[in-house]
Coordinates of C-alpha atoms in Angstrom, one line a residue:
Chain A
M36 CA 26.7 -16.9 -11.0
S37 CA 27.9 -15.8 -14.4
F38 CA 31.7 -16.9 -15.6
S39 CA 32.9 -14.0 -15.4
T40 CA 31.9 -13.5 -11.9
L41 CA 33.2 -17.3 -11.4
F42 CA 36.2 -16.3 -13.0
K43 CA 37.2 -13.2 -10.8
S44 CA 36.3 -15.0 -8.1
I45 CA 39.1 -17.7 -8.6
L46 CA 41.4 -15.1 -9.3
H47 CA 41.2 -13.9 -5.7
Q48 CA 41.7 -17.3 -4.3
P49 CA 45.5 -17.4 -2.8
H50 CA 45.7 -20.9 -5.1
I51 CA 45.0 -20.2 -8.5
S52 CA 43.9 -23.9 -10.2
S53 CA 46.5 -25.0 -12.0
K54 CA 43.7 -26.9 -14.6
L55 CA 42.4 -24.2 -15.6
L56 CA 45.5 -21.9 -16.0
N57 CA 48.3 -23.5 -16.6
A58 CA 50.7 -26.0 -15.1
L59 CA 53.8 -25.0 -12.9
P60 CA 56.2 -23.2 -15.1
F61 CA 59.0 -24.7 -16.1
I62 CA 61.9 -25.0 -14.1
P63 CA 65.4 -25.3 -15.8
E64 CA 67.7 -28.0 -14.4
E65 CA 70.7 -25.5 -14.5
P66 CA 70.3 -22.1 -12.6
C67 CA 71.2 -18.9 -14.6
E68 CA 74.2 -16.7 -13.5
A69 CA 73.1 -14.0 -11.4
W70 CA 75.4 -10.9 -12.3
W71 CA 73.7 -8.3 -10.0
G72 CA 74.7 -7.8 -6.4
K73 CA 77.3 -5.7 -4.7
F74 CA 81.1 -5.6 -6.0
D75 CA 84.1 -4.0 -4.4
L76 CA 86.1 -1.9 -6.1
A77 CA 89.9 -0.8 -4.8
E78 CA 90.9 2.9 -6.0
G79 CA 92.1 3.2 -9.1
E80 CA 90.3 -0.1 -10.0
T81 CA 88.2 -0.2 -13.2
R82 CA 85.7 -2.9 -13.4
S83 CA 83.0 -3.8 -16.4
W84 CA 80.2 -5.6 -16.8
T85 CA 78.4 -7.2 -19.8
V86 CA 74.8 -8.1 -19.6
G87 CA 73.2 -8.8 -23.3
T88 CA 74.5 -6.6 -25.6
S89 CA 75.5 -3.6 -23.0
H90 CA 78.5 -2.6 -21.1
L91 CA 78.7 -0.9 -18.0
T92 CA 81.9 0.5 -16.8
V93 CA 83.3 2.2 -14.0
Q94 CA 86.6 3.4 -12.4
R95 CA 87.3 4.6 -9.2
F96 CA 89.0 7.3 -7.6
Q97 CA 89.1 8.9 -4.1
Y98 CA 87.2 11.8 -4.7
E99 CA 85.4 10.5 -8.0
W100 CA 83.6 8.0 -9.8
R101 CA 84.2 8.2 -13.6
S102 CA 81.5 6.0 -16.3
P103 CA 81.9 6.7 -20.0
S104 CA 78.6 8.6 -19.4
Q105 CA 79.4 11.1 -16.6
R106 CA 81.7 12.0 -13.5
I107 CA 80.5 12.1 -10.1
L108 CA 82.4 14.0 -7.7
M109 CA 82.1 12.2 -4.1
T110 CA 84.2 10.8 -1.2
T111 CA 83.9 7.4 -3.0
Q112 CA 83.3 4.1 -1.0
A113 CA 84.6 0.5 -1.8
Q114 CA 81.1 -0.9 -2.9
V115 CA 79.3 -0.3 -5.9
L116 CA 75.5 -2.2 -6.6
L117 CA 74.8 -3.4 -10.0
T118 CA 71.2 -4.4 -9.9
P119 CA 68.2 -5.0 -12.8
H120 CA 65.7 -2.1 -13.4
L121 CA 62.5 -2.1 -15.4
G122 CA 63.2 1.4 -16.7
T123 CA 61.1 4.8 -16.7
S124 CA 58.5 3.9 -19.6
P125 CA 56.5 1.1 -20.2
L126 CA 57.3 -1.4 -23.1
A127 CA 54.8 -1.7 -26.1
V128 CA 55.9 -4.1 -28.6
R129 CA 54.1 -5.2 -31.7
L130 CA 53.5 -8.5 -32.0
I131 CA 54.6 -9.9 -35.4
K132 CA 52.2 -12.7 -34.9
P133 CA 48.8 -11.4 -33.5
L134 CA 47.6 -13.4 -30.4
H135 CA 43.7 -14.2 -31.0
I136 CA 41.6 -14.3 -27.5
P137 CA 38.7 -16.6 -27.5
V138 CA 35.6 -15.4 -26.0
D139 CA 35.7 -16.6 -22.0
Q140 CA 38.5 -18.7 -22.2
P141 CA 41.0 -17.4 -20.3
L142 CA 44.8 -18.1 -21.4
F143 CA 48.0 -17.9 -19.5
V144 CA 50.8 -16.2 -21.6
Y145 CA 54.5 -16.0 -20.5
V146 CA 56.5 -13.2 -22.2
I147 CA 59.9 -12.7 -22.1
A148 CA 61.6 -9.2 -22.1
P149 CA 64.9 -7.3 -21.9
I150 CA 65.4 -5.7 -18.9
W151 CA 67.4 -2.8 -17.8
I152 CA 70.7 -2.3 -15.9
S153 CA 71.7 0.2 -13.2
L154 CA 74.8 0.5 -11.7
Y155 CA 74.9 2.8 -8.2
T156 CA 77.2 4.2 -5.7
T157 CA 76.9 2.9 -2.2
N158 CA 76.1 5.3 1.2
P159 CA 74.9 7.6 -0.5
T160 CA 73.3 5.9 -3.5
L161 CA 73.7 7.8 -6.9
L162 CA 72.9 6.1 -10.0
I163 CA 76.2 6.1 -12.2
D164 CA 74.8 4.4 -15.1
E165 CA 71.7 2.8 -16.5
K166 CA 71.0 0.7 -20.0
P167 CA 68.8 -1.9 -21.6
S168 CA 70.2 -5.0 -21.9
L169 CA 69.6 -4.9 -25.2
P170 CA 69.0 -1.8 -28.3
L171 CA 65.2 -1.0 -27.3
K172 CA 63.8 1.9 -29.4
E173 CA 61.3 4.2 -28.8
T174 CA 57.4 4.0 -29.7
W175 CA 54.0 5.2 -29.1
F176 CA 51.0 4.0 -27.4
G177 CA 47.8 5.4 -27.8
D178 CA 44.4 5.6 -29.7
N179 CA 45.5 8.2 -32.1
T180 CA 48.6 10.5 -32.4
R181 CA 47.2 13.6 -30.3
E182 CA 46.5 11.3 -27.2
G183 CA 48.9 8.5 -25.9
E184 CA 52.1 7.3 -24.3
L185 CA 55.8 7.3 -25.0
C186 CA 57.1 4.1 -24.8
Y187 CA 60.1 1.6 -24.9
S188 CA 59.8 -1.1 -27.9
G189 CA 62.3 -4.0 -28.5
P190 CA 62.8 -7.6 -28.7
L191 CA 60.0 -9.9 -27.0
E192 CA 59.0 -13.5 -26.4
Y193 CA 56.1 -15.2 -25.7
G194 CA 54.2 -18.4 -25.8
S195 CA 51.6 -20.5 -23.3
Q196 CA 54.3 -22.6 -21.9
L197 CA 57.3 -20.9 -20.5
S198 CA 59.4 -24.4 -21.2
E199 CA 59.1 -23.2 -25.5
L200 CA 61.1 -19.7 -24.5
I201 CA 64.5 -19.1 -24.1
Y202 CA 65.1 -17.5 -21.3
Q203 CA 68.8 -15.5 -21.2
N204 CA 69.5 -13.8 -17.6
Y205 CA 69.6 -10.5 -19.4
Q206 CA 65.6 -11.0 -19.6
I207 CA 62.6 -11.1 -17.5
I208 CA 59.5 -12.9 -17.5
I209 CA 56.2 -11.9 -17.3
P210 CA 53.1 -13.7 -16.3
I211 CA 50.1 -12.6 -18.0
L212 CA 46.7 -13.8 -17.6
L213 CA 44.5 -13.0 -20.7
N214 CA 40.8 -13.1 -20.7
N215 CA 38.3 -11.6 -23.3
G216 CA 34.6 -11.0 -21.4
S217 CA 33.2 -9.6 -24.8
R218 CA 30.9 -11.4 -27.1
E219 CA 33.6 -11.2 -29.7
E220 CA 37.1 -12.7 -31.0
G221 CA 39.6 -10.2 -29.4
I222 CA 43.1 -10.6 -31.3
L223 CA 45.9 -9.0 -29.9
K224 CA 48.6 -6.9 -31.8
R225 CA 50.4 -4.5 -29.6
L226 CA 51.4 -5.7 -26.1
Y227 CA 51.7 -3.1 -22.9
L228 CA 53.7 -4.0 -20.4
P229 CA 53.5 -1.0 -17.7
F230 CA 57.2 -1.8 -16.8
P231 CA 57.6 1.2 -14.0
S232 CA 54.7 -0.1 -12.1
L233 CA 56.2 -3.4 -11.9
S234 CA 58.4 -5.1 -9.1
I235 CA 61.4 -7.8 -10.0
F236 CA 61.5 -10.9 -8.5
V237 CA 63.8 -13.8 -8.3
D238 CA 63.3 -17.7 -8.3
G239 CA 65.9 -20.0 -7.1
H240 CA 67.1 -20.7 -10.4
N241 CA 67.9 -16.9 -10.9
R242 CA 65.4 -16.3 -13.2
L243 CA 63.4 -12.8 -12.9
W244 CA 60.0 -12.4 -12.5
T245 CA 57.4 -9.7 -12.4
E246 CA 53.9 -9.5 -10.8
Q247 CA 51.4 -11.3 -12.8
L248 CA 49.3 -9.0 -15.0
N249 CA 45.4 -9.8 -15.5
M250 CA 44.4 -8.0 -18.5
E251 CA 40.5 -8.6 -19.5
W252 CA 38.1 -7.1 -22.1
Q253 CA 34.8 -6.6 -21.3
G254 CA 33.2 -5.4 -24.9
H255 CA 35.4 -2.3 -25.0
H256 CA 38.3 -1.5 -27.4
Y257 CA 41.0 -1.4 -24.7
P258 CA 40.8 -3.6 -22.1
E259 CA 41.9 -3.3 -18.6
I260 CA 45.3 -4.4 -16.8
H261 CA 45.5 -5.2 -13.3
I262 CA 48.5 -6.0 -11.5
N263 CA 48.2 -9.1 -8.8
P264 CA 50.3 -7.8 -6.0
G265 CA 52.9 -10.0 -4.8
P266 CA 55.1 -12.7 -6.4
P267 CA 53.4 -15.0 -9.2
R268 CA 51.8 -17.6 -7.1
S269 CA 52.7 -20.5 -8.9
V270 CA 56.2 -20.0 -8.9
P271 CA 58.5 -21.8 -5.8
D272 CA 61.2 -20.3 -4.1
I273 CA 60.4 -16.5 -5.3
Q274 CA 61.8 -13.2 -3.5
K275 CA 61.8 -9.8 -4.2
L276 CA 64.6 -8.3 -5.6
R277 CA 63.8 -4.8 -6.4
P278 CA 60.4 -2.7 -5.9
A279 CA 58.7 -1.1 -8.5
S280 CA 60.1 2.3 -9.7
A281 CA 56.8 3.9 -9.8
N282 CA 54.6 5.2 -6.8
I283 CA 51.2 3.4 -7.4
H284 CA 48.5 4.5 -5.3
P285 CA 46.2 1.2 -4.3
K286 CA 43.3 2.5 -6.3
D287 CA 46.0 3.1 -9.4
T288 CA 47.1 -0.8 -9.3
W289 CA 43.7 -1.5 -11.1
L290 CA 45.3 0.2 -14.3
T291 CA 42.1 1.2 -16.1
A292 CA 43.6 3.2 -18.7
C293 CA 44.2 2.1 -22.5
K294 CA 47.1 -0.8 -22.5
T295 CA 46.3 -3.0 -25.4
L296 CA 44.9 -2.3 -28.6
L297 CA 42.3 -4.7 -30.5
R298 CA 42.3 -5.2 -33.9
K299 CA 38.8 -3.2 -34.1
A300 CA 41.0 -0.2 -32.5
F301 CA 43.0 0.3 -35.7
Chain B
M211 CA 26.8 65.5 -8.4
I212 CA 30.3 65.1 -9.1
S213 CA 32.1 68.4 -10.4
F214 CA 35.3 67.3 -12.3
P215 CA 38.3 69.8 -11.2
S216 CA 40.7 71.4 -13.1
P217 CA 44.2 70.7 -13.7
G218 CA 44.5 73.9 -11.8
D219 CA 42.5 73.2 -9.1
L220 CA 44.3 69.8 -8.7
I221 CA 47.8 71.9 -8.6
K222 CA 46.4 74.2 -6.2
S223 CA 45.2 71.5 -4.0
F224 CA 48.7 70.0 -4.2
E225 CA 50.5 72.9 -2.9
L226 CA 48.3 74.3 -0.3
G227 CA 47.6 70.6 1.4
I228 CA 51.0 68.9 1.2
S229 CA 53.7 69.4 4.3
L230 CA 57.3 67.7 4.4
K231 CA 56.0 65.9 6.8
V232 CA 53.2 64.2 4.6
L233 CA 55.5 64.1 2.0
V234 CA 57.7 61.6 3.9
Q235 CA 54.8 59.8 5.0
S236 CA 53.3 59.6 1.6
V237 CA 56.8 57.9 -0.1
L238 CA 56.9 55.9 2.9
L239 CA 54.0 54.4 2.1
G240 CA 54.0 54.3 -1.6
G241 CA 57.5 52.4 -1.2
L242 CA 55.5 50.2 1.3
G243 CA 53.2 49.5 -1.3
Y244 CA 55.6 49.1 -4.0
L245 CA 57.3 46.0 -1.6
T246 CA 54.4 44.5 -0.4
A247 CA 52.8 44.6 -3.7
R248 CA 56.0 42.8 -5.3
I249 CA 56.5 40.3 -2.4
T250 CA 52.9 39.4 -2.7
S251 CA 52.5 38.8 -6.7
T252 CA 55.8 36.8 -6.4
L253 CA 54.5 34.8 -3.6
V254 CA 51.0 34.0 -4.7
S255 CA 52.3 33.4 -8.5
K256 CA 55.0 30.8 -7.1
A257 CA 52.2 29.4 -5.1
L258 CA 50.1 28.8 -8.0
A259 CA 53.1 27.9 -10.5
K260 CA 52.4 24.0 -9.9
H261 CA 48.3 24.2 -10.5
I262 CA 48.5 26.6 -13.6
T263 CA 50.2 27.5 -16.7
A264 CA 53.6 29.8 -16.7
H265 CA 51.7 32.4 -18.9
H266 CA 48.2 32.3 -16.1
C267 CA 50.9 32.7 -13.5
M268 CA 52.6 35.6 -15.0
V269 CA 48.9 37.6 -15.6
F270 CA 48.0 36.6 -12.0
R271 CA 51.3 38.5 -11.0
Y272 CA 50.7 41.4 -12.9
I273 CA 46.9 41.7 -11.9
I274 CA 48.1 41.4 -7.9
F275 CA 50.6 43.9 -8.3
W276 CA 48.7 46.0 -9.6
I277 CA 45.2 46.0 -7.6
I278 CA 47.6 46.3 -4.3
L279 CA 49.8 49.5 -5.7
I280 CA 46.5 51.6 -6.5
G281 CA 44.7 50.1 -3.1
F282 CA 48.2 52.0 -1.5
G283 CA 47.9 54.8 -3.7
F284 CA 44.4 55.2 -2.6
G285 CA 45.1 55.0 0.8
I286 CA 47.7 58.0 0.7
M287 CA 45.4 60.3 -1.5
M288 CA 42.6 59.4 1.4
G289 CA 45.1 59.1 4.0
P290 CA 48.4 61.5 4.7
L291 CA 46.7 63.8 1.8
Q292 CA 43.4 63.8 3.1
L293 CA 42.1 64.7 -0.8
D294 CA 38.5 64.4 -1.5
I295 CA 37.2 61.5 -2.3
N296 CA 34.9 63.0 -5.2
R297 CA 37.8 64.5 -6.7
V298 CA 39.9 61.6 -6.3
G299 CA 37.7 59.3 -8.3
A300 CA 36.6 62.2 -10.8
S301 CA 40.7 62.9 -11.4
F302 CA 41.2 59.0 -11.6
L303 CA 38.5 58.6 -14.5
V304 CA 39.8 61.5 -16.2
L305 CA 43.3 60.0 -16.1
L306 CA 41.6 56.7 -17.4
V307 CA 40.2 58.4 -20.2
G308 CA 43.3 60.2 -21.0
I309 CA 45.4 57.4 -21.1
G310 CA 42.9 55.0 -23.3
I311 CA 42.4 58.1 -25.9
S312 CA 46.0 58.7 -26.0
A313 CA 46.7 55.0 -26.1
Q314 CA 44.0 53.4 -28.4
S315 CA 46.4 51.1 -29.9
L316 CA 47.4 49.2 -26.7
V317 CA 43.4 48.4 -26.3
P318 CA 42.9 45.4 -29.0
N319 CA 46.4 44.1 -27.7
F320 CA 45.0 44.0 -24.3
I321 CA 42.1 42.7 -25.5
S322 CA 43.5 40.2 -27.8
G323 CA 46.1 39.7 -24.7
I324 CA 43.1 38.3 -22.6
A325 CA 41.8 36.2 -25.3
L326 CA 45.2 34.5 -25.6
M327 CA 44.7 33.7 -21.8
I328 CA 41.5 32.0 -22.4
E329 CA 42.1 30.6 -25.8
K330 CA 45.8 28.9 -25.1
P331 CA 46.6 28.3 -28.7
F332 CA 50.2 27.7 -26.8
A333 CA 52.1 27.9 -24.1
I334 CA 55.3 29.4 -22.9
G335 CA 58.4 27.3 -24.2
D336 CA 56.1 26.0 -27.3
N337 CA 57.7 26.3 -30.9
I338 CA 55.7 28.2 -33.1
V339 CA 55.4 29.7 -36.4
I340 CA 54.1 33.2 -36.6
N341 CA 54.3 34.9 -40.1
E342 CA 58.0 34.5 -41.5
W343 CA 59.2 33.9 -37.7
L344 CA 59.8 30.6 -36.3
G345 CA 60.9 30.4 -32.7
E346 CA 60.5 29.5 -29.0
V347 CA 57.9 31.4 -27.0
L348 CA 59.4 33.6 -24.2
S349 CA 56.7 35.2 -22.5
I350 CA 52.9 36.1 -23.3
D351 CA 52.4 39.8 -21.8
L352 CA 49.2 41.4 -22.1
L353 CA 50.4 43.4 -24.8
S354 CA 52.7 41.4 -26.7
T355 CA 54.2 37.8 -27.1
K356 CA 58.1 37.5 -27.1
I357 CA 60.1 34.8 -29.6
R358 CA 63.1 33.6 -29.4
T359 CA 64.2 32.7 -32.8
R360 CA 66.7 29.9 -33.4
D361 CA 69.2 32.4 -33.9
N362 CA 68.5 33.8 -31.0
T363 CA 67.4 37.0 -31.7
L364 CA 64.0 38.6 -29.9
V365 CA 60.4 39.5 -31.8
R366 CA 57.7 41.0 -30.1
V367 CA 54.3 39.9 -31.8
P368 CA 51.8 42.2 -30.5
N369 CA 49.0 40.4 -29.5
E370 CA 46.4 41.7 -31.7
A371 CA 48.6 40.4 -34.6
V372 CA 49.1 37.0 -33.0
L373 CA 45.3 36.7 -32.7
K374 CA 44.6 37.9 -36.5
T375 CA 47.7 35.4 -37.7
E376 CA 47.1 32.1 -38.8
L377 CA 49.7 30.4 -36.3
R378 CA 51.4 26.9 -36.3
N379 CA 52.2 25.5 -32.6
L380 CA 55.1 22.8 -33.6
S381 CA 55.1 21.5 -29.9
H382 CA 51.4 21.3 -29.3
F383 CA 51.5 17.3 -29.5
P384 CA 54.1 15.0 -28.4
I385 CA 55.3 13.2 -31.1
R386 CA 55.7 14.8 -35.0
R387 CA 55.8 13.3 -38.8
L388 CA 58.5 14.2 -40.9
D389 CA 58.5 13.9 -44.6
I390 CA 61.3 13.7 -46.5
S391 CA 60.1 13.5 -50.2
M392 CA 62.9 12.3 -52.6
H393 CA 62.9 11.7 -56.8
F394 CA 64.7 8.5 -57.4
N395 CA 65.7 7.6 -61.3
F396 CA 63.2 5.2 -62.9
K397 CA 66.0 2.3 -63.4
E398 CA 66.4 2.1 -59.8
D399 CA 65.0 -0.8 -58.2
L400 CA 62.5 0.5 -55.7
D401 CA 61.8 -2.3 -53.7
H402 CA 65.6 -2.0 -52.9
V403 CA 65.5 1.7 -52.1
K404 CA 62.3 1.2 -49.8
T405 CA 64.4 -1.7 -47.9
I406 CA 67.1 0.8 -47.5
L407 CA 64.9 3.7 -46.2
F408 CA 63.1 1.4 -43.9
D409 CA 66.3 -0.1 -42.5
V410 CA 67.8 4.1 -41.9
A411 CA 64.5 4.3 -40.1
Q412 CA 64.8 0.8 -38.0
H413 CA 68.3 1.7 -36.8
N414 CA 68.0 5.3 -35.6
P415 CA 66.8 5.1 -32.2
Q416 CA 65.1 8.2 -32.1
C417 CA 62.6 7.3 -35.2
L418 CA 59.4 5.6 -33.4
D419 CA 58.5 2.6 -33.9
F420 CA 55.1 3.1 -34.2
P421 CA 53.5 5.4 -36.1
I422 CA 55.1 2.8 -38.9
P423 CA 57.4 4.4 -41.0
E424 CA 55.8 4.8 -44.2
A425 CA 57.1 5.3 -47.7
I426 CA 54.5 6.6 -50.1
F427 CA 55.0 6.6 -54.2
L428 CA 53.6 9.8 -54.7
G429 CA 53.2 9.7 -58.3
F430 CA 56.2 9.5 -61.7
G431 CA 57.7 13.1 -61.3
E432 CA 60.0 15.1 -63.8
Y433 CA 63.4 13.8 -62.2
G434 CA 62.3 10.8 -61.3
A435 CA 60.0 8.2 -59.4
H436 CA 58.3 10.6 -56.6
I437 CA 58.8 8.7 -53.2
Q438 CA 58.2 10.7 -49.4
L439 CA 59.4 9.1 -46.3
S440 CA 57.4 9.8 -43.3
I441 CA 58.8 8.6 -40.0
W442 CA 57.6 10.2 -36.6
C443 CA 59.7 11.5 -33.8
K444 CA 59.3 12.8 -30.3
Q445 CA 58.3 17.2 -31.1
N446 CA 61.0 18.2 -28.7
I447 CA 63.8 16.5 -30.7
F448 CA 62.5 17.5 -34.1
F449 CA 65.1 19.7 -35.4
D450 CA 67.8 17.5 -34.3
F451 CA 66.1 14.3 -35.2
K452 CA 65.6 15.9 -39.3
D453 CA 69.5 16.6 -39.3
E454 CA 70.5 13.6 -38.0
F455 CA 68.3 11.5 -40.1
Q456 CA 68.8 12.9 -43.3
F457 CA 72.8 12.7 -42.7
A458 CA 72.3 9.3 -42.3
L459 CA 69.8 8.5 -45.0
H460 CA 72.4 10.1 -47.4
K461 CA 74.9 8.1 -46.2
A462 CA 72.7 5.2 -46.6
L463 CA 71.6 5.4 -50.3
N464 CA 75.5 6.9 -51.4
A465 CA 76.7 3.1 -49.4
N466 CA 74.4 1.1 -52.1
G467 CA 74.9 3.3 -55.0
I468 CA 71.7 4.8 -55.1
K469 CA 71.4 8.1 -57.2
I470 CA 68.7 10.9 -55.5
A471 CA 67.7 13.1 -58.4
T472 CA 66.2 15.7 -55.7
L473 CA 66.1 15.8 -52.2
Y474 CA 64.2 18.2 -50.2
L475 CA 62.0 18.9 -47.0
P476 CA 58.7 20.7 -46.9
N477 CA 58.7 23.9 -44.9
I478 CA 58.4 23.2 -41.3

């Protein structure tokens, strides 16, 4: 049995060997503050939330919701829903320090990225406002300037140990398993995260997580990104907070398109 | 052998054969044919709209409309009017030849329209530059292409001219590069200038993070050091972005006391 076959079989086991991948994620002593949820507003009341560097404000009238970006005319209900969101486009970030991926040596990396904040009316659910928690820029991710995808780009941290990273409550943790099945060392210069295809989970300490991503090279220019369905297995006391915004067909869960660039692709 | 009727014979046959009842039947059938052609072509084009381009959709609509209408026309001639098929066919051929001779200039345009449909160098809604015209493509008809210029005027370009002329499609790729050429006095600290240029690009949310903005030293120009800033944005916001970015750039350079010897943009 080749190592890659063995590795894939390990991946499909209900419990991944912690020796092979990593120890359990760092559990902070103090839980983070949960800023999401349903909030009551009386008629005429104005309410604001600050998450990261973004501010969301809404004012309720009898027949109108008013925010700085728009006005929604409807018979208003008392509650609004504030929720984390992963945006409508993937996140593609240039790594300041490239990540070296050795051959046939799986690595586990935690990536911490900013999240979006959405504010909805209830009954019916209508979007009042939506913002990224930190300023994001747009970027192009593709082989060339003809074919590719428009993505967001923003501040991002990564490390092999979650305890090394500083987590803020406006961020989300993306566990990534990197494996280089090719014969050459891979160097990751840009990281692609398929945000609209990922769900949001929350652990017992109010930290936000996505599904685990498996990135694998097989000697091609681009790795394949696989989304491991369900919450990260090694995180205790975790539950789903919001499903993926993009509809993923079972066949598409194996995102075989180009997702991360290796140095040789440039 | 088919004998071609003379115009006099045609008029005579119509005079003798048409009663009021037949005339009413023919008009009603003609109306029904028009309605059927209109409804069918619209329904088919709507059904196809999600699967083919707007241009192809429009051509299909025309073709379906005219096939049905001509079919009804033949039906009227063969039915209520009870005309001889040979004579009708021959008359139709004569009519076609007549139209062809009198409208020779239309034929190359028609053929060019078909060629455009196959080649697809642009689509409806694209911004193109053709001859001196820059504008949004409103329609690609069988004979001409219509463009709405940025000052909201309509330009009709014959399809033959579209096919023969060099054309620039500004909307073909999803992103576009904006090149801004500037001359700075030789006494300026060019490293500082570069820092300011990149800073403006970094702080503009519409300036793409990748492809990476570049500042290229093009050479020693007449007015000073010739530097080109190349930045990228989404093609659909190009013109707005260009305006906004230049204002921001001018403001940032002024704020840092850097004088531009000249500032110009290439023709878009």
